[in-house]
Amino acid sequence: MEIALIPVQNCTVQYPPQTPCIIVGPSPEALRPWKERGFCVLVELTGLQSFVGTERELAERITAQTRRGFEGFDNVCIHADLLSEREKLLMWQHHLGEPGTIGESKRVLLRESTEDDAPVIRAIYEDPRCSPYLEPLTLPQISGLEGNAEEAYAEYLRLYRQYQYPFYGYGVWTVVLKESGCAIGWAGITAETHEEEDGLYLGYALLPECWGRGLMREACGLIFDFVREEELADRIYIRVQRDNLRSVRLAQVLRDESGDRDMKVIIQMISSRDI
């Protein structure tokens, strides 16, 4: 599907809301009438086009500015004319209330996470075979629902979906088994700094019953393709605990195969106390 970008000054009332297009303008005020009519809109932050700094600093500046004065406007960018077809499609899927699709292989689909994935994410983080190797999530405190872990995980995913994907363009996604349509884990990239290395770090986790089938290898391959196609980086870092032998083997396989995707993989071996 081709999603057209239409400058707000060129819009007329003849466009029906279901038109697969994104209306672009420099301010919420200019776009609000179109958003209220049900259109997908994009605020182009022209004031940041000359910003000098790292990608993380830019993303933080966008997020901070958006939260201050752009409530209700999920899509923001710096240069609309530099958006890829994938980015425009993701914006359109967000507009329709659908989780954006990152990619699919023979057996797995990688998509943005939703609140419905809470049971699977909780099962992974609370499974003793997985939890020793994962950084604990900081779950939100929900007034009146103290002790309701399921709701806390769902709210975490809702907030993540609201603030991560539209502003950063990437993050942690849900891995879905195509044969059944069921979520089986998560994988994704985050901007971090470790051992004085600033870059994109790959993380992944899978339900234990799905281990040993090469499914996460496929999902990570989709992430590498995404990073390359979106020109996010030419290298990806993986931090893995030395005693997590399955994860070590996967990281080594991904490193060995990365040359086929013009992507350098750097493995950082850590101990459990470094988490």
PDB file of N, CA and C in Angstrom, residues 108-162:
ATOM      1  N   VAL A 108       8.007 -16.833  11.492  1.00  0.00           N
ATOM      2  CA  VAL A 108       7.659 -15.854  12.520  1.00  0.00           C
ATOM      3  C   VAL A 108       7.318 -14.502  11.901  1.00  0.00           C
ATOM      4  N   LEU A 109       6.525 -13.750  12.652  1.00  0.00           N
ATOM      5  CA  LEU A 109       6.187 -12.372  12.311  1.00  0.00           C
ATOM      6  C   LEU A 109       6.628 -11.494  13.470  1.00  0.00           C
ATOM      7  N   LEU A 110       7.196 -10.355  13.148  1.00  0.00           N
ATOM      8  CA  LEU A 110       7.641  -9.411  14.163  1.00  0.00           C
ATOM      9  C   LEU A 110       6.773  -8.163  14.064  1.00  0.00           C
ATOM     10  N   ARG A 111       6.095  -7.838  15.156  1.00  0.00           N
ATOM     11  CA  ARG A 111       5.191  -6.690  15.151  1.00  0.00           C
ATOM     12  C   ARG A 111       5.306  -5.918  16.453  1.00  0.00           C
ATOM     13  N   GLU A 112       4.734  -4.718  16.466  1.00  0.00           N
ATOM     14  CA  GLU A 112       4.718  -3.927  17.683  1.00  0.00           C
ATOM     15  C   GLU A 112       3.874  -4.616  18.754  1.00  0.00           C
ATOM     16  N   SER A 113       4.266  -4.442  19.978  1.00  0.00           N
ATOM     17  CA  SER A 113       3.583  -5.087  21.100  1.00  0.00           C
ATOM     18  C   SER A 113       2.296  -4.359  21.447  1.00  0.00           C
ATOM     19  N   THR A 114       1.335  -5.095  21.983  1.00  0.00           N
ATOM     20  CA  THR A 114       0.079  -4.530  22.451  1.00  0.00           C
ATOM     21  C   THR A 114      -0.222  -5.067  23.848  1.00  0.00           C
ATOM     22  N   GLU A 115      -1.243  -4.506  24.455  1.00  0.00           N
ATOM     23  CA  GLU A 115      -1.645  -4.948  25.787  1.00  0.00           C
ATOM     24  C   GLU A 115      -2.019  -6.428  25.808  1.00  0.00           C
ATOM     25  N   ASP A 116      -2.472  -6.966  24.682  1.00  0.00           N
ATOM     26  CA  ASP A 116      -2.859  -8.374  24.624  1.00  0.00           C
ATOM     27  C   ASP A 116      -1.669  -9.318  24.785  1.00  0.00           C
ATOM     28  N   ASP A 117      -0.472  -8.783  24.644  1.00  0.00           N
ATOM     29  CA  ASP A 117       0.723  -9.614  24.788  1.00  0.00           C
ATOM     30  C   ASP A 117       1.151  -9.758  26.245  1.00  0.00           C
ATOM     31  N   ALA A 118       0.452  -9.102  27.152  1.00  0.00           N
ATOM     32  CA  ALA A 118       0.845  -9.100  28.561  1.00  0.00           C
ATOM     33  C   ALA A 118       1.028 -10.502  29.148  1.00  0.00           C
ATOM     34  N   PRO A 119       0.128 -11.459  28.904  1.00  0.00           N
ATOM     35  CA  PRO A 119       0.322 -12.789  29.506  1.00  0.00           C
ATOM     36  C   PRO A 119       1.636 -13.451  29.093  1.00  0.00           C
ATOM     37  N   VAL A 120       2.020 -13.280  27.824  1.00  0.00           N
ATOM     38  CA  VAL A 120       3.251 -13.904  27.336  1.00  0.00           C
ATOM     39  C   VAL A 120       4.474 -13.211  27.930  1.00  0.00           C
ATOM     40  N   ILE A 121       4.464 -11.878  27.932  1.00  0.00           N
ATOM     41  CA  ILE A 121       5.605 -11.144  28.488  1.00  0.00           C
ATOM     42  C   ILE A 121       5.751 -11.462  29.979  1.00  0.00           C
ATOM     43  N   ARG A 122       4.641 -11.525  30.679  1.00  0.00           N
ATOM     44  CA  ARG A 122       4.700 -11.858  32.107  1.00  0.00           C
ATOM     45  C   ARG A 122       5.239 -13.272  32.310  1.00  0.00           C
ATOM     46  N   ALA A 123       4.785 -14.212  31.489  1.00  0.00           N
ATOM     47  CA  ALA A 123       5.233 -15.598  31.624  1.00  0.00           C
ATOM     48  C   ALA A 123       6.739 -15.710  31.449  1.00  0.00           C
ATOM     49  N   ILE A 124       7.293 -14.938  30.516  1.00  0.00           N
ATOM     50  CA  ILE A 124       8.737 -14.976  30.293  1.00  0.00           C
ATOM     51  C   ILE A 124       9.487 -14.384  31.481  1.00  0.00           C
ATOM     52  N   TYR A 125       9.052 -13.210  31.945  1.00  0.00           N
ATOM     53  CA  TYR A 125       9.775 -12.530  33.019  1.00  0.00           C
ATOM     54  C   TYR A 125       9.634 -13.233  34.360  1.00  0.00           C
ATOM     55  N   GLU A 126       8.605 -14.033  34.527  1.00  0.00           N
ATOM     56  CA  GLU A 126       8.407 -14.708  35.807  1.00  0.00           C
ATOM     57  C   GLU A 126       8.824 -16.171  35.776  1.00  0.00           C
ATOM     58  N   ASP A 127       9.300 -16.644  34.617  1.00  0.00           N
ATOM     59  CA  ASP A 127       9.770 -18.026  34.510  1.00  0.00           C
ATOM     60  C   ASP A 127      11.205 -18.108  35.044  1.00  0.00           C
ATOM     61  N   PRO A 128      11.481 -18.974  36.006  1.00  0.00           N
ATOM     62  CA  PRO A 128      12.824 -19.048  36.592  1.00  0.00           C
ATOM     63  C   PRO A 128      13.903 -19.465  35.601  1.00  0.00           C
ATOM     64  N   ARG A 129      13.499 -20.027  34.454  1.00  0.00           N
ATOM     65  CA  ARG A 129      14.478 -20.371  33.421  1.00  0.00           C
ATOM     66  C   ARG A 129      14.897 -19.148  32.615  1.00  0.00           C
ATOM     67  N   CYS A 130      14.101 -18.079  32.689  1.00  0.00           N
ATOM     68  CA  CYS A 130      14.372 -16.860  31.919  1.00  0.00           C
ATOM     69  C   CYS A 130      14.796 -15.688  32.789  1.00  0.00           C
ATOM     70  N   SER A 131      14.118 -15.515  33.929  1.00  0.00           N
ATOM     71  CA  SER A 131      14.277 -14.305  34.736  1.00  0.00           C
ATOM     72  C   SER A 131      15.711 -14.004  35.177  1.00  0.00           C
ATOM     73  N   PRO A 132      16.566 -15.016  35.463  1.00  0.00           N
ATOM     74  CA  PRO A 132      17.933 -14.673  35.897  1.00  0.00           C
ATOM     75  C   PRO A 132      18.727 -13.927  34.833  1.00  0.00           C
ATOM     76  N   TYR A 133      18.307 -14.015  33.585  1.00  0.00           N
ATOM     77  CA  TYR A 133      19.057 -13.408  32.493  1.00  0.00           C
ATOM     78  C   TYR A 133      18.412 -12.126  31.954  1.00  0.00           C
ATOM     79  N   LEU A 134      17.373 -11.646  32.610  1.00  0.00           N
ATOM     80  CA  LEU A 134      16.645 -10.482  32.129  1.00  0.00           C
ATOM     81  C   LEU A 134      16.710  -9.341  33.132  1.00  0.00           C
ATOM     82  N   GLU A 135      16.825  -8.123  32.630  1.00  0.00           N
ATOM     83  CA  GLU A 135      16.704  -6.960  33.500  1.00  0.00           C
ATOM     84  C   GLU A 135      15.244  -6.805  33.893  1.00  0.00           C
ATOM     85  N   PRO A 136      14.936  -6.658  35.180  1.00  0.00           N
ATOM     86  CA  PRO A 136      13.535  -6.541  35.601  1.00  0.00           C
ATOM     87  C   PRO A 136      12.859  -5.325  34.973  1.00  0.00           C
ATOM     88  N   LEU A 137      11.610  -5.491  34.603  1.00  0.00           N
ATOM     89  CA  LEU A 137      10.828  -4.377  34.083  1.00  0.00           C
ATOM     90  C   LEU A 137      10.358  -3.492  35.241  1.00  0.00           C
ATOM     91  N   THR A 138      10.310  -2.201  35.001  1.00  0.00           N
ATOM     92  CA  THR A 138       9.749  -1.276  35.981  1.00  0.00           C
ATOM     93  C   THR A 138       8.278  -1.103  35.648  1.00  0.00           C
ATOM     94  N   LEU A 139       7.439  -1.874  36.339  1.00  0.00           N
ATOM     95  CA  LEU A 139       6.015  -1.875  36.039  1.00  0.00           C
ATOM     96  C   LEU A 139       5.325  -0.683  36.690  1.00  0.00           C
ATOM     97  N   PRO A 140       4.349  -0.097  36.013  1.00  0.00           N
ATOM     98  CA  PRO A 140       3.644   1.057  36.590  1.00  0.00           C
ATOM     99  C   PRO A 140       2.778   0.646  37.769  1.00  0.00           C
ATOM    100  N   GLN A 141       2.625   1.571  38.712  1.00  0.00           N
ATOM    101  CA  GLN A 141       1.747   1.355  39.853  1.00  0.00           C
ATOM    102  C   GLN A 141       0.358   1.877  39.499  1.00  0.00           C
ATOM    103  N   ILE A 142      -0.642   0.998  39.533  1.00  0.00           N
ATOM    104  CA  ILE A 142      -2.001   1.359  39.132  1.00  0.00           C
ATOM    105  C   ILE A 142      -2.868   1.480  40.375  1.00  0.00           C
ATOM    106  N   SER A 143      -3.354   2.674  40.615  1.00  0.00           N
ATOM    107  CA  SER A 143      -4.184   2.916  41.787  1.00  0.00           C
ATOM    108  C   SER A 143      -5.434   2.040  41.760  1.00  0.00           C
ATOM    109  N   GLY A 144      -5.678   1.348  42.864  1.00  0.00           N
ATOM    110  CA  GLY A 144      -6.843   0.483  42.970  1.00  0.00           C
ATOM    111  C   GLY A 144      -6.628  -0.926  42.466  1.00  0.00           C
ATOM    112  N   LEU A 145      -5.480  -1.142  41.787  1.00  0.00           N
ATOM    113  CA  LEU A 145      -5.205  -2.475  41.245  1.00  0.00           C
ATOM    114  C   LEU A 145      -3.863  -3.000  41.761  1.00  0.00           C
ATOM    115  N   GLU A 146      -3.482  -2.566  42.961  1.00  0.00           N
ATOM    116  CA  GLU A 146      -2.240  -3.034  43.541  1.00  0.00           C
ATOM    117  C   GLU A 146      -2.249  -4.565  43.635  1.00  0.00           C
ATOM    118  N   GLY A 147      -1.150  -5.147  43.218  1.00  0.00           N
ATOM    119  CA  GLY A 147      -1.043  -6.598  43.261  1.00  0.00           C
ATOM    120  C   GLY A 147      -1.587  -7.301  42.044  1.00  0.00           C
ATOM    121  N   ASN A 148      -2.181  -6.560  41.105  1.00  0.00           N
ATOM    122  CA  ASN A 148      -2.702  -7.167  39.878  1.00  0.00           C
ATOM    123  C   ASN A 148      -1.606  -7.124  38.822  1.00  0.00           C
ATOM    124  N   ALA A 149      -0.797  -8.164  38.790  1.00  0.00           N
ATOM    125  CA  ALA A 149       0.365  -8.186  37.903  1.00  0.00           C
ATOM    126  C   ALA A 149      -0.034  -8.147  36.434  1.00  0.00           C
ATOM    127  N   GLU A 150      -1.112  -8.835  36.092  1.00  0.00           N
ATOM    128  CA  GLU A 150      -1.550  -8.884  34.686  1.00  0.00           C
ATOM    129  C   GLU A 150      -1.871  -7.490  34.174  1.00  0.00           C
ATOM    130  N   GLU A 151      -2.573  -6.702  34.974  1.00  0.00           N
ATOM    131  CA  GLU A 151      -2.927  -5.350  34.576  1.00  0.00           C
ATOM    132  C   GLU A 151      -1.683  -4.466  34.514  1.00  0.00           C
ATOM    133  N   ALA A 152      -0.731  -4.699  35.406  1.00  0.00           N
ATOM    134  CA  ALA A 152       0.495  -3.900  35.410  1.00  0.00           C
ATOM    135  C   ALA A 152       1.301  -4.145  34.136  1.00  0.00           C
ATOM    136  N   TYR A 153       1.408  -5.398  33.723  1.00  0.00           N
ATOM    137  CA  TYR A 153       2.115  -5.704  32.478  1.00  0.00           C
ATOM    138  C   TYR A 153       1.386  -5.099  31.282  1.00  0.00           C
ATOM    139  N   ALA A 154       0.074  -5.179  31.281  1.00  0.00           N
ATOM    140  CA  ALA A 154      -0.704  -4.611  30.179  1.00  0.00           C
ATOM    141  C   ALA A 154      -0.525  -3.102  30.096  1.00  0.00           C
ATOM    142  N   GLU A 155      -0.520  -2.436  31.257  1.00  0.00           N
ATOM    143  CA  GLU A 155      -0.337  -0.985  31.266  1.00  0.00           C
ATOM    144  C   GLU A 155       1.074  -0.619  30.816  1.00  0.00           C
ATOM    145  N   TYR A 156       2.054  -1.401  31.206  1.00  0.00           N
ATOM    146  CA  TYR A 156       3.422  -1.170  30.755  1.00  0.00           C
ATOM    147  C   TYR A 156       3.483  -1.214  29.235  1.00  0.00           C
ATOM    148  N   LEU A 157       2.852  -2.212  28.636  1.00  0.00           N
ATOM    149  CA  LEU A 157       2.877  -2.343  27.179  1.00  0.00           C
ATOM    150  C   LEU A 157       2.087  -1.235  26.505  1.00  0.00           C
ATOM    151  N   ARG A 158       1.008  -0.807  27.130  1.00  0.00           N
ATOM    152  CA  ARG A 158       0.219   0.286  26.548  1.00  0.00           C
ATOM    153  C   ARG A 158       1.049   1.561  26.508  1.00  0.00           C
ATOM    154  N   LEU A 159       1.711   1.885  27.605  1.00  0.00           N
ATOM    155  CA  LEU A 159       2.540   3.081  27.656  1.00  0.00           C
ATOM    156  C   LEU A 159       3.728   2.980  26.702  1.00  0.00           C
ATOM    157  N   TYR A 160       4.304   1.796  26.617  1.00  0.00           N
ATOM    158  CA  TYR A 160       5.433   1.589  25.716  1.00  0.00           C
ATOM    159  C   TYR A 160       5.003   1.815  24.274  1.00  0.00           C
ATOM    160  N   ARG A 161       3.840   1.265  23.940  1.00  0.00           N
ATOM    161  CA  ARG A 161       3.330   1.435  22.582  1.00  0.00           C
ATOM    162  C   ARG A 161       3.016   2.902  22.291  1.00  0.00           C
ATOM    163  N   GLN A 162       2.542   3.621  23.271  1.00  0.00           N
ATOM    164  CA  GLN A 162       2.156   5.014  23.067  1.00  0.00           C
ATOM    165  C   GLN A 162       3.359   5.931  22.903  1.00  0.00           C
TER     166      GLN A 162
END
